[in-house]
Coordinates of C-alpha atoms in Angstrom, one line a residue:
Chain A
X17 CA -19.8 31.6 17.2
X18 CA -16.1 31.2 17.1
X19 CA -15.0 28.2 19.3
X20 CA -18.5 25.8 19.1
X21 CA -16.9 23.5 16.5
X22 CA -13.9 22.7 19.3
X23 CA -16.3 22.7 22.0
X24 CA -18.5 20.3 20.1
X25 CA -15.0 18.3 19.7
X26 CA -14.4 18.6 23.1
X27 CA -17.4 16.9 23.8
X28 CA -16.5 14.0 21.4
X29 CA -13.2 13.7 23.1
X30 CA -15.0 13.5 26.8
X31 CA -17.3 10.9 25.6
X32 CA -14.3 8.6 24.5
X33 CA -12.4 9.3 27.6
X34 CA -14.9 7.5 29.1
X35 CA -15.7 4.5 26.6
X36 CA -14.4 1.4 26.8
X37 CA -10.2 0.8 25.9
X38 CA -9.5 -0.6 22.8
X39 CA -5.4 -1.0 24.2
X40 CA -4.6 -5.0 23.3
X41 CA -2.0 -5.8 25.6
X42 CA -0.3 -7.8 23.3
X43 CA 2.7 -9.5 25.2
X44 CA 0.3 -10.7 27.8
X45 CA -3.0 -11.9 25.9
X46 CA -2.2 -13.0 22.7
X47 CA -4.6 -11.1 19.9
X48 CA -7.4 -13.2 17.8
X49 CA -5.9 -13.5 14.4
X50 CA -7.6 -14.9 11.3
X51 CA -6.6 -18.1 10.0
X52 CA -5.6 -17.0 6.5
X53 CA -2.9 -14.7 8.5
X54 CA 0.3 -14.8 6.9
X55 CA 2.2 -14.9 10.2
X56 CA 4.8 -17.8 9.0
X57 CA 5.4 -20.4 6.6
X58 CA 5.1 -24.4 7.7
X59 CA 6.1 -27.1 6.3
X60 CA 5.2 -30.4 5.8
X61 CA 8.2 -32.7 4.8
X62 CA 5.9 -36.1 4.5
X63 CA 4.4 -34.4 1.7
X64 CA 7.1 -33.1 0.3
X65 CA 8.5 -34.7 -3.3
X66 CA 11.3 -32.5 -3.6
X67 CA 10.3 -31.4 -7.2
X68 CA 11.6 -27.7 -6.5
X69 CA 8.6 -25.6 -7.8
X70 CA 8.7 -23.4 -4.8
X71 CA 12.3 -22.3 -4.9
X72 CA 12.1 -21.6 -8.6
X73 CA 8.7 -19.6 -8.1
X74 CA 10.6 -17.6 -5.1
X75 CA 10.9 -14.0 -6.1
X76 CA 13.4 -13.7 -3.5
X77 CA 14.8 -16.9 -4.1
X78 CA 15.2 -17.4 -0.2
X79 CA 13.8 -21.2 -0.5
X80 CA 16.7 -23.9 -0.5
X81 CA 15.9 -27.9 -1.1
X82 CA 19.3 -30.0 -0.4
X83 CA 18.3 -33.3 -2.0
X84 CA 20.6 -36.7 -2.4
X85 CA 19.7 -39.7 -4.5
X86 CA 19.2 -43.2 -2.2
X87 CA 19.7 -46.0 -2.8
X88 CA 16.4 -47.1 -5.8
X89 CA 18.2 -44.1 -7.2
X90 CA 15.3 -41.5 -5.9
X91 CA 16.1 -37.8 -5.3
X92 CA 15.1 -37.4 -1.4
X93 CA 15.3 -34.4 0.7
X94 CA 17.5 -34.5 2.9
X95 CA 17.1 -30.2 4.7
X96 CA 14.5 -27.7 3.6
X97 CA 15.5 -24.2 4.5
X98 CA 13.2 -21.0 4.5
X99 CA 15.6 -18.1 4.8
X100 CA 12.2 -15.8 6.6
X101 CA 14.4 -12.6 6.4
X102 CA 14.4 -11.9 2.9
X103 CA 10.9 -13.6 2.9
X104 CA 8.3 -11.7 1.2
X105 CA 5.4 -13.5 2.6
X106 CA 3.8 -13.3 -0.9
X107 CA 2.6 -16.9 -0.7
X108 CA 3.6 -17.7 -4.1
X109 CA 5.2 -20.6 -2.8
X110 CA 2.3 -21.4 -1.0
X111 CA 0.1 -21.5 -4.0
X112 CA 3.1 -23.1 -6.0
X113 CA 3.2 -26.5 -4.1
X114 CA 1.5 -29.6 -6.1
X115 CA 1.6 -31.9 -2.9
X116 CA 0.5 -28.7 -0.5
X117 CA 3.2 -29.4 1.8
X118 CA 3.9 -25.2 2.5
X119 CA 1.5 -23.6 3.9
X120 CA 1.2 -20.4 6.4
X121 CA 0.4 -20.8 10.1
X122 CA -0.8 -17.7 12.1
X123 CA 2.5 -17.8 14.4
X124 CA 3.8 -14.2 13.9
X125 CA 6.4 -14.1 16.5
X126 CA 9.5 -14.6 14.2
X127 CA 12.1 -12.1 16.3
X128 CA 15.8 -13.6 16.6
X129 CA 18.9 -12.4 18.2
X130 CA 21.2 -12.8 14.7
X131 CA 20.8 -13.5 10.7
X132 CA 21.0 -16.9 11.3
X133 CA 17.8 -17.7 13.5
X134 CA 16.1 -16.2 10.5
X135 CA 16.7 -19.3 8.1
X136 CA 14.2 -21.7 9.6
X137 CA 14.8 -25.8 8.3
X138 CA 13.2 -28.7 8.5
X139 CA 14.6 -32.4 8.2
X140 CA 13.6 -34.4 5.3
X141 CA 12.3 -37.9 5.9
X142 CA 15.0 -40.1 5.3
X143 CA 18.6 -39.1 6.7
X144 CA 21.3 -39.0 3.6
X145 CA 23.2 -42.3 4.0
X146 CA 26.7 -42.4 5.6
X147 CA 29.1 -40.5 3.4
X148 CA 31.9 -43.5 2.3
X149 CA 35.5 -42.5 3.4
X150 CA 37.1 -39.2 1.2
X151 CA 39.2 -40.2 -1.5
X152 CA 42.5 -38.8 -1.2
X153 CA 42.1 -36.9 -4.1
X154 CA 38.7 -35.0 -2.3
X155 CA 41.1 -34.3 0.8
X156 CA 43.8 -32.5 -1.4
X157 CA 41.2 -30.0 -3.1
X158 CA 39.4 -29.6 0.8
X159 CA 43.0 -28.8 1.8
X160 CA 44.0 -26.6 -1.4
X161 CA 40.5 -24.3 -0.8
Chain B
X14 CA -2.7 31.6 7.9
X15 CA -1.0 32.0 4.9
X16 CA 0.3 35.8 4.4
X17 CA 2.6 37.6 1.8
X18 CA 6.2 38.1 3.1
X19 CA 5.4 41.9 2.4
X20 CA 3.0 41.7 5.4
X21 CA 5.8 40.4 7.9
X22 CA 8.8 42.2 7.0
X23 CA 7.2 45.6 9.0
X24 CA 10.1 47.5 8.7
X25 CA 12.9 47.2 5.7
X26 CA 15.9 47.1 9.3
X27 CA 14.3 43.8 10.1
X28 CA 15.4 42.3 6.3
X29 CA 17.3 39.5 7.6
X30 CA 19.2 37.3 5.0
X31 CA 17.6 34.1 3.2
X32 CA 18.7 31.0 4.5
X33 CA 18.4 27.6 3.2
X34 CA 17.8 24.8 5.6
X35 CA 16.9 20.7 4.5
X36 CA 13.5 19.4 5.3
X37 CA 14.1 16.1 5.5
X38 CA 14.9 13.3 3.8
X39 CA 14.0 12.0 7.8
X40 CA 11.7 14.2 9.1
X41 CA 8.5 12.9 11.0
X42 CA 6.4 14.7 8.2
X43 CA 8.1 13.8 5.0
X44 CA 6.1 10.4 4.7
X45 CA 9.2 9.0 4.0
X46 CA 12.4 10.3 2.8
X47 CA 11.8 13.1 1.4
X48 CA 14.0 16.0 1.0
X49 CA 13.1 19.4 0.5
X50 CA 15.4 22.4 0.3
X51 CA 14.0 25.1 1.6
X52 CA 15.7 28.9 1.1
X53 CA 13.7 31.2 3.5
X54 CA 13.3 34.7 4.7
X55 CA 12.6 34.6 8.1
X56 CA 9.7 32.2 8.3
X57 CA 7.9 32.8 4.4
X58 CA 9.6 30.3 2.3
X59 CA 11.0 32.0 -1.0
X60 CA 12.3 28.8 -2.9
X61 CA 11.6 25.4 -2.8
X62 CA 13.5 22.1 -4.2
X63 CA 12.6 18.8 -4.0
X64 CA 14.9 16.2 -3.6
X65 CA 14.1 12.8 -4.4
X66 CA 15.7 9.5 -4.8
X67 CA 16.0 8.6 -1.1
X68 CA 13.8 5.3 -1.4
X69 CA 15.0 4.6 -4.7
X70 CA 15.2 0.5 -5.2
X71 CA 15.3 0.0 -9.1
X72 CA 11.7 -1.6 -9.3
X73 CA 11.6 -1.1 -12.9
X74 CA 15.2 -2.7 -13.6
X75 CA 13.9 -5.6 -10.8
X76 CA 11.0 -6.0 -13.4
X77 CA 13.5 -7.3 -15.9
X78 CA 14.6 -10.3 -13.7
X79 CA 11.6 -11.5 -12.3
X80 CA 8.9 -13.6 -13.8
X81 CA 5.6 -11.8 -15.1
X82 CA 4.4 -13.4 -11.7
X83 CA 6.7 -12.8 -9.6
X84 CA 6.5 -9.3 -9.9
X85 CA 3.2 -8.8 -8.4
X86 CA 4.6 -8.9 -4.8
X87 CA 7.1 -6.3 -5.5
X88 CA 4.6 -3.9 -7.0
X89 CA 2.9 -4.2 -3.5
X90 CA 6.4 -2.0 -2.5
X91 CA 5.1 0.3 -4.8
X92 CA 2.8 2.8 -2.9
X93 CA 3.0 0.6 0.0
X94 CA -0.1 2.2 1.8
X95 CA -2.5 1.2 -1.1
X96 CA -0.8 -2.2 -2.2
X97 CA -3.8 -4.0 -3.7
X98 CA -4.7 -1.4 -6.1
X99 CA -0.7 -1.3 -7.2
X100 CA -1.1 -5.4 -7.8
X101 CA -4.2 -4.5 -9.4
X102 CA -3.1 -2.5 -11.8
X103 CA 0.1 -4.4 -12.8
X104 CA -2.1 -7.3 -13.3
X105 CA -4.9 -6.0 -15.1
X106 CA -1.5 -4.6 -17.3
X107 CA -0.5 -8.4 -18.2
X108 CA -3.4 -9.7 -18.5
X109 CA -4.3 -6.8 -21.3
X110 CA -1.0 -7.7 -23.2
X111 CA -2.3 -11.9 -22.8
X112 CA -5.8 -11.3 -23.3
X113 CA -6.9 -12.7 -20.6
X114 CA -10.7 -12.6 -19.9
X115 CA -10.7 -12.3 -16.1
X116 CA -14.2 -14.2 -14.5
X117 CA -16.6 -11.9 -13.1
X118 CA -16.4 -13.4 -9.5
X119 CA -12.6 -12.0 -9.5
X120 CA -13.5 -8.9 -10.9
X121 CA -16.0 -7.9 -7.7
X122 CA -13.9 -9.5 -5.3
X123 CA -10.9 -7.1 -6.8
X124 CA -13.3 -4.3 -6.7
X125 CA -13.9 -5.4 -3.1
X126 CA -10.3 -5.4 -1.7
X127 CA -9.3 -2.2 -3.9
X128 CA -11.9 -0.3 -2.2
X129 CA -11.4 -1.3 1.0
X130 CA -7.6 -0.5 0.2
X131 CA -8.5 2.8 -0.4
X132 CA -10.0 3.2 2.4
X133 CA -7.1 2.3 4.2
X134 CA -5.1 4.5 2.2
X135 CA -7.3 7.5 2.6
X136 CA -7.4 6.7 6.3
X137 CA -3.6 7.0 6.7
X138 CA -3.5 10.1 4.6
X139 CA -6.2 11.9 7.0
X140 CA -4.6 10.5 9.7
X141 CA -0.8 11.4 9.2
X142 CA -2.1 15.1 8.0
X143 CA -4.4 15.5 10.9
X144 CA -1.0 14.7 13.1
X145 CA 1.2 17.2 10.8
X146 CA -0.9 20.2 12.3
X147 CA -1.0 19.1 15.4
X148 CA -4.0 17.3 15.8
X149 CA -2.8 13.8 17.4
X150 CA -6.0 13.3 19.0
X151 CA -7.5 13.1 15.2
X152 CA -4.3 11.2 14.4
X153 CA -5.5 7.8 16.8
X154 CA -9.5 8.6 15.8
X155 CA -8.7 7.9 12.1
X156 CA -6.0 4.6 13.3
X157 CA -8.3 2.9 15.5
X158 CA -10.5 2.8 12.4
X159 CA -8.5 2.1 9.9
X160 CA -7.3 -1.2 11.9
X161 CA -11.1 -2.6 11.4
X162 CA -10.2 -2.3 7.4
X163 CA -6.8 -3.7 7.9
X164 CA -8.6 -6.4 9.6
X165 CA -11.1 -7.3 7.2
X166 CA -7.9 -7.0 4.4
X167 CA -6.0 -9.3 6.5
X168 CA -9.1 -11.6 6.9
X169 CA -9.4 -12.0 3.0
X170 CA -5.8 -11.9 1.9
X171 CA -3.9 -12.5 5.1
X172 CA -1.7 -9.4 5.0
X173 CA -2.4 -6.3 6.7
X174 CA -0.2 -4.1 3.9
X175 CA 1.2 -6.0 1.6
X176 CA -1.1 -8.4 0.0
X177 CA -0.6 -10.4 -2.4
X178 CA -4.2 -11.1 -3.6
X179 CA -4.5 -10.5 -7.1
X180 CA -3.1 -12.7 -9.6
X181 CA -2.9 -13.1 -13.5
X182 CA -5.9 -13.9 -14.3
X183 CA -8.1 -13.6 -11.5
X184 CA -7.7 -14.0 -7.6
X185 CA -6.6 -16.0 -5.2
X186 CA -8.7 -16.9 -2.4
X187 CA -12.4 -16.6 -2.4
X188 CA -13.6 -14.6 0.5
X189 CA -14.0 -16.1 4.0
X190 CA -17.5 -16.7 5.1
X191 CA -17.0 -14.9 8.3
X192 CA -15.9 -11.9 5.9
X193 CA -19.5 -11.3 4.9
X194 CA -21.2 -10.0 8.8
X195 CA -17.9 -8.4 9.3
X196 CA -18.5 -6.2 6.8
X197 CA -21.7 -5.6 7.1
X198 CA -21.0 -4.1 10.6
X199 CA -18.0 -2.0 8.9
X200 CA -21.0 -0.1 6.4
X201 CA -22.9 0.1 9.4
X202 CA -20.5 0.9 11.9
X203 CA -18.1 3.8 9.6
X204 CA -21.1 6.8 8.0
X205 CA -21.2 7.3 12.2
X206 CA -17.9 7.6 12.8
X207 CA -16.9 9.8 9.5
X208 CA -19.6 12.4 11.0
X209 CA -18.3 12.2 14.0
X210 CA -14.7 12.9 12.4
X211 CA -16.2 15.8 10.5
X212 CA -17.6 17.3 13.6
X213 CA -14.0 17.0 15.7
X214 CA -11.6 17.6 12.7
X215 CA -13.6 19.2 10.0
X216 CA -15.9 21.8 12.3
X217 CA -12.9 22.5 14.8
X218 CA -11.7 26.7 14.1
X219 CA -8.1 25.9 14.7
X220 CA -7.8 23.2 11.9
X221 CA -10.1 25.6 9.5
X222 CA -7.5 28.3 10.1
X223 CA -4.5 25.7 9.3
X224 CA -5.9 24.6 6.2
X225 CA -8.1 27.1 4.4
X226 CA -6.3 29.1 1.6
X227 CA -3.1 27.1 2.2
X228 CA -1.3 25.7 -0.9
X229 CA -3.7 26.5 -3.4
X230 CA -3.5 24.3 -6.7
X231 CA -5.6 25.8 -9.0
X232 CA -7.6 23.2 -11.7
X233 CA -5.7 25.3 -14.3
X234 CA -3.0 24.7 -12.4
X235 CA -3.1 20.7 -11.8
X236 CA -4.0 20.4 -15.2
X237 CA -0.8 21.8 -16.1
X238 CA 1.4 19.8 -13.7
X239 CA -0.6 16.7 -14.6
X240 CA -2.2 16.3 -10.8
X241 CA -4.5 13.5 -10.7
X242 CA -6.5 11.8 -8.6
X243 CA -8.3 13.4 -5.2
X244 CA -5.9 16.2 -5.4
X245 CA -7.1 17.2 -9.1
X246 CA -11.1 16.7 -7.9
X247 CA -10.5 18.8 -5.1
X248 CA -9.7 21.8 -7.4
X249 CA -12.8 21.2 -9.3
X250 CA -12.1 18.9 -12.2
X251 CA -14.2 15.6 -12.3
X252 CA -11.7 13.4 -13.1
X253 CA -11.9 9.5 -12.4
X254 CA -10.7 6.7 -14.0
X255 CA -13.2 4.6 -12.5
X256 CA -16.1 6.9 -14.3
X257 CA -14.6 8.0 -17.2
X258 CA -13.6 5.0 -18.3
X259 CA -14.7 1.9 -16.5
X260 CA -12.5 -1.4 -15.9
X261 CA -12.7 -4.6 -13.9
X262 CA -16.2 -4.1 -12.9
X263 CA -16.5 -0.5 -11.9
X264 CA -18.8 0.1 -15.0
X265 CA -21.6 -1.7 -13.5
X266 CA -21.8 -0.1 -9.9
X267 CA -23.3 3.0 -9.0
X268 CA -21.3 5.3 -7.5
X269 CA -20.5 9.5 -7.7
X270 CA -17.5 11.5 -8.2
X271 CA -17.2 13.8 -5.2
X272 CA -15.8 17.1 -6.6
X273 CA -14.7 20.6 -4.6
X274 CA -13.9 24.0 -5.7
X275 CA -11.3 25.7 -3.9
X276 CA -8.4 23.2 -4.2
X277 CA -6.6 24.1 -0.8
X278 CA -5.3 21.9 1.9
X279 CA -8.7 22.2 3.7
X280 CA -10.8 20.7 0.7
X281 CA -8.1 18.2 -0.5
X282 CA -8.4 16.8 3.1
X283 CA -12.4 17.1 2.8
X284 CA -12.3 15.2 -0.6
X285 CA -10.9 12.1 1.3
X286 CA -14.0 11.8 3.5
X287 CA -16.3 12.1 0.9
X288 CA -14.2 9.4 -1.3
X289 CA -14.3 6.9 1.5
X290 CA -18.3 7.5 1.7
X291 CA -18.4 6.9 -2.3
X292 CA -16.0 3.9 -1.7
X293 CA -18.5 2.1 1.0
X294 CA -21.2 2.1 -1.2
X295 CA -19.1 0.8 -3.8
X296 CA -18.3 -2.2 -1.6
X297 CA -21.4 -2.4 -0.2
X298 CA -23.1 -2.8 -3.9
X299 CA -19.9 -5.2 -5.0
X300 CA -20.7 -7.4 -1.9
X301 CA -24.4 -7.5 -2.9
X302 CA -24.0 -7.7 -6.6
X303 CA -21.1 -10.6 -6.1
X304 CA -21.6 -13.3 -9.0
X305 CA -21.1 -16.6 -8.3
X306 CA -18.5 -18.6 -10.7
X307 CA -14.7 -19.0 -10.9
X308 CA -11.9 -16.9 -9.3
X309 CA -9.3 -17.3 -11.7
X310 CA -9.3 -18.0 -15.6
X311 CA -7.3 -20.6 -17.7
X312 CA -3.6 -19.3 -17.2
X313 CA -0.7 -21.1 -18.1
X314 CA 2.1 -22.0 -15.8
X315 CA 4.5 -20.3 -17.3
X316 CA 3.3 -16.8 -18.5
X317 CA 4.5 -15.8 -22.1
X318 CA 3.0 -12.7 -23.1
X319 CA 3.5 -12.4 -26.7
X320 CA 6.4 -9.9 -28.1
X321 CA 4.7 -6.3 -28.2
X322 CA 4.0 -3.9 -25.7
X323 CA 0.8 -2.2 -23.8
X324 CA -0.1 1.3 -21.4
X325 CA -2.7 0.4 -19.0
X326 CA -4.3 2.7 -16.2
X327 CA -6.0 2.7 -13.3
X328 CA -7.7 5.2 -10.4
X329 CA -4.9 4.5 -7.9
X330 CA -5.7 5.9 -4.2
X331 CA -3.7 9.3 -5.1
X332 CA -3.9 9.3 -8.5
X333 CA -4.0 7.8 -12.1
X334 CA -1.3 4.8 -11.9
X335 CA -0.3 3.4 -15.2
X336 CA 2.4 0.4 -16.1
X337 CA 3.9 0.2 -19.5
X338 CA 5.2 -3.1 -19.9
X339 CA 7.4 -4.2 -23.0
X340 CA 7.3 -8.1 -23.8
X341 CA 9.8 -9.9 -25.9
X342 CA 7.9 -13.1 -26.0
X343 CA 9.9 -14.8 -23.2
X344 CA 8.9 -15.6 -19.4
X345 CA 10.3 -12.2 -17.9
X346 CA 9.5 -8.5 -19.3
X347 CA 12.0 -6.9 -21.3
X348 CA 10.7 -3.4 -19.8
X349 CA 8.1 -2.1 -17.2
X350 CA 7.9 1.4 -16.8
X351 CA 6.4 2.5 -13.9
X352 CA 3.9 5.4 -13.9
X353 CA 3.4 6.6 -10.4
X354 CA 0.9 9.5 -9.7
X355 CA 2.8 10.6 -6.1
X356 CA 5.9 10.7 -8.5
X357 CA 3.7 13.6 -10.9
X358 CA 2.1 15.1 -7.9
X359 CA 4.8 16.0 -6.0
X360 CA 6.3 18.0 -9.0
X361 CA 4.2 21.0 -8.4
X362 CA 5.5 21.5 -4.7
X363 CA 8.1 23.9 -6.1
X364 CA 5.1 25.8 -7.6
X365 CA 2.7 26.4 -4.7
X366 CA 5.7 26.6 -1.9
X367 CA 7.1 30.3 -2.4
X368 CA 5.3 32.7 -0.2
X369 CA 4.3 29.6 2.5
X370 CA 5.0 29.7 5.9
X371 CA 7.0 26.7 7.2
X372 CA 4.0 25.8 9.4
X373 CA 2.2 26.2 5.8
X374 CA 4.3 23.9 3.7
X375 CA 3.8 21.0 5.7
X376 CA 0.0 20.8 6.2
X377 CA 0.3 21.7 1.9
X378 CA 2.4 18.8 1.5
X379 CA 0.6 16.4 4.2
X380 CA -2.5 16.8 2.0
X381 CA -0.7 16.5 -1.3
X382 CA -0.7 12.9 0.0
X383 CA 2.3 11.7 -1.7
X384 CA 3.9 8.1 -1.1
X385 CA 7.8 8.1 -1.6
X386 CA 7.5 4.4 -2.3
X387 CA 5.9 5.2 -5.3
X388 CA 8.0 8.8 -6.3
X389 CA 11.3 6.7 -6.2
X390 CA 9.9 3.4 -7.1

């Protein structure tokens, strides 16, 4: 008969109208997400020996190491920047990293107001000595630019 | 639905002049950005064009300045709705110019996540094309079960769409422990809920009347246009990579190759079901079978493939997906070529349009299944 299969579909319909609601309400309990998420990327500067594997493996190349030498002469970091907005969250990085300093954390929420709030840093251990006074010659090319 | 223009145009007055109007490129049931151009008389389309480059990025040419590594993400932004099985195949492509021997704990686990992406992929297809005539109902059924696969994807590879599990060589990550009872309850939980699918969707008149007899391909027909995949099976050829000839570790599972006669809308939307049924006894065997051993083989840092160049090709979720990559002997490929099935599929649109209704064309090209990701690559 001509009108059983929606009836029967009806039926099914009915039946979830009056199951349980599967609705997460996000915003106000936060959802159970599994530890290997790839929400964002953390990063542990301690660890960190600023050999540069992760920038180079970056297929985005949206990973930026600003080193300085101290004083025994050692290249330290000085700022580690993620730029999360071209971020592919492909972990290559992740995997890339000798020490294990990157790694991804579950925290998804990565929404910003500008371009900027996208590029996420971190400080490196030791601060980069005092810079010594510009030479004059430094001051003329700054002021020629 | 489908009738002859002869049958509309009652009386010769009523001719009213063909018209041409753009379907797309954004149009809720393009998939994408898809343009097509229709010319019509009245409703019954007479010509069809399709217009294509809207999603274009230059993957191919992006190939050539990316590491044989770094690539793999990007080929996730292939056919974005079935990315493991695009990172499969790209993979399994460098790995058959190396020679790599990939351990045979990688190889189930790939099996593992490809089917489960195909599920996935299957899922949205049903899903979106359930939507396009007017089924929305059907629309949240088929998404409130295709976020259990996306959750058991995300629990493996931590990405819900684009994953970047497979690597040269093998794998990543082994699975979780907590994976295994989760998908266990998926096999259990899913043969119910496809039934009950079939009886809402499948056994309701109205959709029958939608998608019988509309957009007929013909097995002559997608044999001619070079149609693979579910859309080829539905018109009666048995056709599958994964059968005819076996890779990663396909050749020791047991699984069929569901096959259908008619090749309209109506059975190239039934073929999905039956795939995803074939599919969860394919994981559920790989998951059983699993060997235990390494995830990845011996691969050097740096990959090298030496200068020459290789065609592999895979059972993608819409179709036969093959990567010809060219190596030079240095640490990036000289060429990949790209050889998306959406891309072939979509070519005999133009074919099966004239003589469509409007209403017609779009539950033809829902079930088409095409991913513009992959057509403009």
């Amino acid at each position: 008969m001509i009108g059983t299969g929606i009836l029967k579909g009806m039926g099914i319909t009915l039946k979830r109208f009056f199951s349980k609601k599967i609705t997460q309400d996000y915003p106000d309990v936060m959802p159970v997400i599994t530890p290997r998420s790839h929400g964002s990327l953390d990063f542990d500067a301690e660890k960190c020996i600023t050999c540069g594997i992760c920038a180079n493996e970056c297929p985005n190349s949206c990973i930026k190491l600003d080193t300085f030498k101290n004083e025994q002469g050692k290249k330290v970091l000085e700022k580690y920047s993620i730029n999360l907005g071209y971020c592919l969250f492909c972990g290559l990085c992740v995997n890339a990293c000798p020490k294990g300093a990157l790694s991804f954390k579950t925290d998804f929420e990565l929404a910003c107001f500008s371009r900027e709030g996208a590029i996420y840093t971190w400080k490196g251990k030791e601060p980069r000595p005092e810079e010594t006074p510009a030479q004059p010659g430094d001051a003329k090319t700054a002021a020629g630019e | 639905m489908s009738m002859d223009s002869d049958n509309l145009n009652l009386v010769d007055d009523l001719n009213t002049q063909e018209f041409t109007i753009n379907m797309g490129p954004y149009h809720p049931s393009t998939h994408g950005v898809f343009r097509a151009v229709l010319t019509l008389d009245g409703e019954v389309i007479v010509k069809e064009e399709n217009v294509l480059g809207y999603l274009h990025r230059g993957m191919d040419k992006i190939a050539e300045t990316r590491t044989y590594s770094q690539f793999v993400p990007y080929t996730a932004r292939l056919d974005y709705l079935a990315s493991a099985l695009n990172n499969m195949g790209y993979v399994q492509t460098v790995e058959k110019l190396m020679g790599i021997e990939v351990p045979e704990r990688a190889e189930y686990l790939r099996v593992i996540i490809a089917e489960l992406q195909r599920i996935a992929s299957h899922y949205l297809m049903l899903g979106s094309t359930t939507n396009d005539v007017n089924a929305v109902t059907g629309f949240l059924y088929y998404m409130h079960d295709r976020e259990k696969v996306l959750d058991l994807l995300e629990m493996v590879t931590g990405a819900r769409l684009t994953s970047n599990y497979m690597r040269i060589g093998g794998v990543i990550d082994d699975l979780p422990e907590e994976f295994f009872p989760k998908v266990k309850e998926f096999l259990a939980y899913l043969p119910g809920r496809l039934e009950m699918m079939e009886t809402l969707i499948l056994g309701n008149e109205i959709f029958q009347e939608r998608m019988k007899n509309v957009g007929v391909i013909t097995a002559q027909m997608a044999l001619d246009y070079g149609v693979t995949g579910p859309n080829l099976r539905a018109a009666g050829v048995r056709f599958d990579l994964r059968k005819v000839a076996p890779y990663s570790a396909y050749g020791k599972i047991d699984f069929e190759v569901p096959v259908l006669k008619n090749g309209d809308a109506f059975d190239r939307y039934q073929i999905r079901l039956m795939e995803i049924k074939q599919s969860l006894r394919i994981i559920e065997q790989a998951v059983q079978q699993l060997p235990e051993g390494p995830i990845m083989a011996k691969v050097p840092k740096l990959i090298k493939p030496p200068a020459g160049e290789v065609f592999h090709k895979m059972e993608g979720a819409r179709g036969i997906l093959g990567f010809h990559l060219v190596s030079d002997g240095g640490p990036k490929p000289y060429r990949l070529h790209i050889h998306g099935p959406s891309f072939v599929n979509i070519g005999i649109m133009p074919a099966i349009a004239p003589g469509m209704l409007l209403q017609d064309f779009l539950a033809a090209f829902a079930t088409i299944d095409v991913d513009m990701g992959e057509v403009d690559r």
